[in-house]
C-alpha atoms as a PDB file:
ATOM      1  CA  MET A   1     -21.739  43.249-186.915  1.00  0.00           C
ATOM      2  CA  ALA A   2     -19.970  40.375-189.410  1.00  0.00           C
ATOM      3  CA  PRO A   3     -19.017  40.666-192.917  1.00  0.00           C
ATOM      4  CA  PHE A   4     -21.250  39.390-195.513  1.00  0.00           C
ATOM      5  CA  ASP A   5     -21.446  38.679-199.108  1.00  0.00           C
ATOM      6  CA  THR A   6     -21.162  41.443-201.336  1.00  0.00           C
ATOM      7  CA  GLU A   7     -23.592  39.916-204.276  1.00  0.00           C
ATOM      8  CA  GLY A   8     -25.878  42.796-206.040  1.00  0.00           C
ATOM      9  CA  ALA A   9     -29.058  43.528-203.809  1.00  0.00           C
ATOM     10  CA  ILE A  10     -31.240  44.127-206.787  1.00  0.00           C
ATOM     11  CA  PHE A  11     -30.171  40.987-208.407  1.00  0.00           C
ATOM     12  CA  MET A  12     -30.294  38.927-204.824  1.00  0.00           C
ATOM     13  CA  PHE A  13     -33.589  40.695-204.500  1.00  0.00           C
ATOM     14  CA  ASN A  14     -34.866  39.686-207.728  1.00  0.00           C
ATOM     15  CA  ARG A  15     -33.967  36.074-207.124  1.00  0.00           C
ATOM     16  CA  LEU A  16     -35.023  35.398-203.520  1.00  0.00           C
ATOM     17  CA  ILE A  17     -37.463  38.079-202.379  1.00  0.00           C
ATOM     18  CA  LEU A  18     -39.477  39.449-205.274  1.00  0.00           C
ATOM     19  CA  PRO A  19     -40.933  35.942-206.036  1.00  0.00           C
ATOM     20  CA  ALA A  20     -42.742  36.127-202.661  1.00  0.00           C
ATOM     21  CA  PHE A  21     -44.187  39.185-204.009  1.00  0.00           C
ATOM     22  CA  LEU A  22     -44.890  38.540-207.509  1.00  0.00           C
ATOM     23  CA  LEU A  23     -46.043  34.999-208.936  1.00  0.00           C
ATOM     24  CA  LEU A  24     -44.450  35.049-212.584  1.00  0.00           C
ATOM     25  CA  ALA A  25     -44.655  31.996-214.592  1.00  0.00           C
ATOM     26  CA  GLY A  26     -42.099  31.266-217.426  1.00  0.00           C
ATOM     27  CA  PRO A  27     -39.073  29.456-218.217  1.00  0.00           C
ATOM     28  CA  ALA A  28     -35.494  30.558-216.588  1.00  0.00           C
ATOM     29  CA  LEU A  29     -33.665  32.709-219.011  1.00  0.00           C
ATOM     30  CA  ALA A  30     -29.975  32.619-219.283  1.00  0.00           C
ATOM     31  CA  GLN A  31     -28.504  35.939-218.162  1.00  0.00           C
ATOM     32  CA  GLU A  32     -25.463  37.714-218.877  1.00  0.00           C
ATOM     33  CA  ARG A  33     -23.615  39.642-216.383  1.00  0.00           C
ATOM     34  CA  THR A  34     -21.174  42.702-216.952  1.00  0.00           C
ATOM     35  CA  GLN A  35     -19.605  44.889-214.336  1.00  0.00           C
ATOM     36  CA  ALA A  36     -17.925  48.347-215.076  1.00  0.00           C
ATOM     37  CA  ASN A  37     -15.944  50.260-212.232  1.00  0.00           C
ATOM     38  CA  TYR A  38     -16.510  54.161-211.761  1.00  0.00           C
ATOM     39  CA  GLY A  39     -14.170  55.074-208.736  1.00  0.00           C
ATOM     40  CA  ASP A  40     -15.528  53.457-205.613  1.00  0.00           C
ATOM     41  CA  TRP A  41     -19.092  52.599-207.622  1.00  0.00           C
ATOM     42  CA  ALA A  42     -19.812  49.720-209.954  1.00  0.00           C
ATOM     43  CA  LEU A  43     -22.306  49.426-212.492  1.00  0.00           C
ATOM     44  CA  ARG A  44     -23.494  46.022-212.918  1.00  0.00           C
ATOM     45  CA  CYS A  45     -26.012  45.111-215.571  1.00  0.00           C
ATOM     46  CA  GLU A  46     -27.715  41.588-216.163  1.00  0.00           C
ATOM     47  CA  SER A  47     -29.386  40.684-219.578  1.00  0.00           C
ATOM     48  CA  ARG A  48     -33.071  39.704-219.446  1.00  0.00           C
ATOM     49  CA  PRO A  49     -35.746  40.167-221.936  1.00  0.00           C
ATOM     50  CA  GLN A  50     -34.753  43.828-220.765  1.00  0.00           C
ATOM     51  CA  ARG A  51     -31.396  44.564-219.500  1.00  0.00           C
ATOM     52  CA  GLN A  52     -31.573  45.696-215.882  1.00  0.00           C
ATOM     53  CA  CYS A  53     -28.468  47.577-214.192  1.00  0.00           C
ATOM     54  CA  GLU A  54     -27.716  48.788-210.736  1.00  0.00           C
ATOM     55  CA  LEU A  55     -24.995  51.064-209.120  1.00  0.00           C
ATOM     56  CA  ALA A  56     -23.480  49.666-206.141  1.00  0.00           C
ATOM     57  CA  THR A  57     -20.739  50.166-203.582  1.00  0.00           C
ATOM     58  CA  VAL A  58     -19.405  48.536-200.636  1.00  0.00           C
ATOM     59  CA  LEU A  59     -19.034  50.207-197.029  1.00  0.00           C
ATOM     60  CA  ASN A  60     -16.300  49.098-195.050  1.00  0.00           C
ATOM     61  CA  ASN A  61     -16.257  49.154-190.988  1.00  0.00           C
ATOM     62  CA  ALA A  62     -13.102  51.015-189.067  1.00  0.00           C
ATOM     63  CA  GLU A  63     -11.275  47.735-189.720  1.00  0.00           C
ATOM     64  CA  GLY A  64     -11.405  47.455-193.256  1.00  0.00           C
ATOM     65  CA  ARG A  65     -13.971  44.669-193.584  1.00  0.00           C
ATOM     66  CA  PRO A  66     -16.825  44.737-195.975  1.00  0.00           C
ATOM     67  CA  GLN A  67     -19.993  45.760-193.389  1.00  0.00           C
ATOM     68  CA  ALA A  68     -22.759  46.782-195.964  1.00  0.00           C
ATOM     69  CA  GLN A  69     -23.728  47.541-199.744  1.00  0.00           C
ATOM     70  CA  LEU A  70     -25.583  50.297-201.006  1.00  0.00           C
ATOM     71  CA  ILE A  71     -27.237  50.073-204.363  1.00  0.00           C
ATOM     72  CA  VAL A  72     -29.051  52.298-206.537  1.00  0.00           C
ATOM     73  CA  GLY A  73     -31.484  50.833-209.327  1.00  0.00           C
ATOM     74  CA  ARG A  74     -34.789  49.736-210.220  1.00  0.00           C
ATOM     75  CA  LEU A  75     -36.501  46.590-209.534  1.00  0.00           C
ATOM     76  CA  HIS A  76     -38.161  46.283-212.980  1.00  0.00           C
ATOM     77  CA  ASN A  77     -37.367  49.119-215.852  1.00  0.00           C
ATOM     78  CA  ALA A  78     -40.641  51.147-215.421  1.00  0.00           C
ATOM     79  CA  GLY A  79     -40.225  51.332-211.638  1.00  0.00           C
ATOM     80  CA  PRO A  80     -39.262  54.244-209.452  1.00  0.00           C
ATOM     81  CA  LEU A  81     -35.472  54.454-208.901  1.00  0.00           C
ATOM     82  CA  LEU A  82     -34.572  53.020-205.600  1.00  0.00           C
ATOM     83  CA  LEU A  83     -31.988  53.556-202.883  1.00  0.00           C
ATOM     84  CA  MET A  84     -31.173  50.192-201.000  1.00  0.00           C
ATOM     85  CA  ALA A  85     -28.971  48.624-198.495  1.00  0.00           C
ATOM     86  CA  HIS A  86     -28.033  45.362-197.715  1.00  0.00           C
ATOM     87  CA  VAL A  87     -26.335  45.050-194.372  1.00  0.00           C
ATOM     88  CA  PRO A  88     -25.894  41.618-192.083  1.00  0.00           C
ATOM     89  CA  LEU A  89     -28.196  40.384-189.681  1.00  0.00           C
ATOM     90  CA  ASN A  90     -28.307  41.286-185.930  1.00  0.00           C
ATOM     91  CA  VAL A  91     -29.471  44.853-186.785  1.00  0.00           C
ATOM     92  CA  HIS A  92     -32.235  46.694-184.969  1.00  0.00           C
ATOM     93  CA  LEU A  93     -34.929  46.574-187.757  1.00  0.00           C
ATOM     94  CA  PRO A  94     -37.611  49.516-186.500  1.00  0.00           C
ATOM     95  CA  ALA A  95     -34.791  52.184-186.853  1.00  0.00           C
ATOM     96  CA  GLY A  96     -34.258  51.380-190.532  1.00  0.00           C
ATOM     97  CA  ILE A  97     -31.200  52.566-192.158  1.00  0.00           C
ATOM     98  CA  ARG A  98     -30.424  56.471-192.657  1.00  0.00           C
ATOM     99  CA  VAL A  99     -28.207  57.767-195.524  1.00  0.00           C
ATOM    100  CA  GLU A 100     -26.831  60.884-195.069  1.00  0.00           C
ATOM    101  CA  ALA A 101     -25.552  63.151-198.068  1.00  0.00           C
ATOM    102  CA  ALA A 102     -25.311  66.274-199.802  1.00  0.00           C
ATOM    103  CA  GLY A 103     -27.236  68.008-196.978  1.00  0.00           C
ATOM    104  CA  GLN A 104     -30.230  65.365-197.445  1.00  0.00           C
ATOM    105  CA  SER A 105     -31.368  62.415-194.847  1.00  0.00           C
ATOM    106  CA  PHE A 106     -32.785  59.097-196.702  1.00  0.00           C
ATOM    107  CA  THR A 107     -34.652  56.836-194.158  1.00  0.00           C
ATOM    108  CA  LEU A 108     -34.618  53.099-195.665  1.00  0.00           C
ATOM    109  CA  ALA A 109     -37.150  50.943-194.075  1.00  0.00           C
ATOM    110  CA  TYR A 110     -36.057  47.184-193.769  1.00  0.00           C
ATOM    111  CA  GLN A 111     -38.190  45.074-196.208  1.00  0.00           C
ATOM    112  CA  ARG A 112     -36.979  41.456-195.168  1.00  0.00           C
ATOM    113  CA  CYS A 113     -33.905  39.764-193.531  1.00  0.00           C
ATOM    114  CA  LEU A 114     -32.830  36.334-194.940  1.00  0.00           C
ATOM    115  CA  ALA A 115     -29.812  34.201-194.334  1.00  0.00           C
ATOM    116  CA  ALA A 116     -27.601  36.410-196.567  1.00  0.00           C
ATOM    117  CA  GLY A 117     -28.337  39.527-194.581  1.00  0.00           C
ATOM    118  CA  CYS A 118     -31.091  42.322-194.357  1.00  0.00           C
ATOM    119  CA  PHE A 119     -32.685  44.465-197.204  1.00  0.00           C
ATOM    120  CA  ALA A 120     -33.874  47.856-196.715  1.00  0.00           C
ATOM    121  CA  MET A 121     -35.058  50.477-199.473  1.00  0.00           C
ATOM    122  CA  ALA A 122     -36.729  53.820-200.114  1.00  0.00           C
ATOM    123  CA  GLU A 123     -37.511  55.650-203.208  1.00  0.00           C
ATOM    124  CA  LEU A 124     -34.644  58.001-204.616  1.00  0.00           C
ATOM    125  CA  PRO A 125     -36.331  61.306-205.589  1.00  0.00           C
ATOM    126  CA  ASP A 126     -34.943  63.027-208.900  1.00  0.00           C
ATOM    127  CA  ALA A 127     -33.679  66.019-207.043  1.00  0.00           C
ATOM    128  CA  ALA A 128     -32.003  63.680-204.552  1.00  0.00           C
ATOM    129  CA  LEU A 129     -30.386  61.701-207.497  1.00  0.00           C
ATOM    130  CA  ALA A 130     -28.959  65.107-208.873  1.00  0.00           C
ATOM    131  CA  GLN A 131     -27.356  66.026-205.422  1.00  0.00           C
ATOM    132  CA  LEU A 132     -25.628  62.995-205.221  1.00  0.00           C
ATOM    133  CA  ARG A 133     -24.293  62.859-208.838  1.00  0.00           C
ATOM    134  CA  SER A 134     -22.335  65.874-207.709  1.00  0.00           C
ATOM    135  CA  GLU A 135     -20.573  63.248-205.415  1.00  0.00           C
ATOM    136  CA  PRO A 136     -20.510  65.307-202.265  1.00  0.00           C
ATOM    137  CA  PRO A 137     -18.072  64.449-199.394  1.00  0.00           C
ATOM    138  CA  GLY A 138     -18.677  63.356-196.082  1.00  0.00           C
ATOM    139  CA  ALA A 139     -21.795  60.878-196.798  1.00  0.00           C
ATOM    140  CA  ARG A 140     -22.591  58.169-194.350  1.00  0.00           C
ATOM    141  CA  MET A 141     -24.896  55.414-193.776  1.00  0.00           C
ATOM    142  CA  VAL A 142     -26.129  55.094-190.181  1.00  0.00           C
ATOM    143  CA  LEU A 143     -28.027  51.867-188.505  1.00  0.00           C
ATOM    144  CA  GLN A 144     -28.640  50.381-185.349  1.00  0.00           C
ATOM    145  CA  ASP A 145     -27.016  46.888-184.239  1.00  0.00           C
ATOM    146  CA  ALA A 146     -29.258  44.546-182.233  1.00  0.00           C
ATOM    147  CA  ALA A 147     -28.388  46.155-179.093  1.00  0.00           C
ATOM    148  CA  ARG A 148     -29.476  49.570-180.423  1.00  0.00           C
ATOM    149  CA  GLN A 149     -26.172  50.706-180.853  1.00  0.00           C
ATOM    150  CA  PRO A 150     -25.313  53.149-183.827  1.00  0.00           C
ATOM    151  CA  VAL A 151     -22.953  51.955-186.348  1.00  0.00           C
ATOM    152  CA  THR A 152     -21.843  54.828-188.497  1.00  0.00           C
ATOM    153  CA  LEU A 153     -20.282  53.875-192.112  1.00  0.00           C
ATOM    154  CA  ASN A 154     -18.617  56.218-194.393  1.00  0.00           C
ATOM    155  CA  LEU A 155     -19.865  56.567-197.779  1.00  0.00           C
ATOM    156  CA  SER A 156     -17.495  57.249-200.602  1.00  0.00           C
ATOM    157  CA  MET A 157     -19.405  59.017-203.635  1.00  0.00           C
ATOM    158  CA  SER A 158     -16.536  58.852-205.837  1.00  0.00           C
ATOM    159  CA  GLY A 159     -17.353  57.807-209.097  1.00  0.00           C
ATOM    160  CA  PHE A 160     -21.166  57.838-208.455  1.00  0.00           C
ATOM    161  CA  GLY A 161     -21.797  60.592-211.246  1.00  0.00           C
ATOM    162  CA  ARG A 162     -20.097  58.795-214.050  1.00  0.00           C
ATOM    163  CA  ALA A 163     -21.416  55.580-212.876  1.00  0.00           C
ATOM    164  CA  GLN A 164     -24.997  56.916-213.005  1.00  0.00           C
ATOM    165  CA  ALA A 165     -24.772  58.843-215.961  1.00  0.00           C
ATOM    166  CA  ALA A 166     -23.373  55.333-217.465  1.00  0.00           C
ATOM    167  CA  MET A 167     -26.463  53.390-216.345  1.00  0.00           C
ATOM    168  CA  SER A 168     -28.912  55.785-217.708  1.00  0.00           C
ATOM    169  CA  SER A 169     -27.284  55.550-221.024  1.00  0.00           C
ATOM    170  CA  ARG A 170     -27.992  51.769-220.760  1.00  0.00           C
ATOM    171  CA  ARG A 171     -31.897  51.948-220.158  1.00  0.00           C
END
C-alpha cells in the first residue's frame, strides 16, 4: 500500500464527501485552522459558523512511512463522536477496518473511496472513549489489502487523553 496525504479526514470528508449527502446552500466562509500537538496526537480545529475540531494521528508502516490516519471527531457539533480512518487505495472493502485498543475492538465500515484514499467510520461510544483516554499500550489498526492480506499498523495512544480533554473544552 502506498503512502498518502495526511490531510485531516473530517475536514476532507466535509469538503469532498458530505456535500454528496447533504445539499446545503450558502456562501463559502473564510476558515481559520489551528493545530496543537499532544504526544502522537494532534488537535486540529477550523473556525466556521461554529468551531469544529478533530483529533488525528498518523500510523506508519514498518519502514516508517505514513500509511494511514486515525481521526476522532464529529461531522457536525450536534452529531455523535466518530472514529474514522483514512487509508490509501487498494484495500479490500468488505473486510472494513478493525481498531483494537484497551481490550476493545471497533469495526469501521468503509464509506467511500476517492483519489485521496478510502474513508471508514464508526460511532465511538462514551465507554470506549473513556478507555482510550487511559492511553492503553499495544493498540493497533488492522485492514486487508486488495490481495486480502492483513496489514497491521501499530497505533500510539500517547497524548490521546490530553488531546481529547483539550478538544472537549473547545466545543
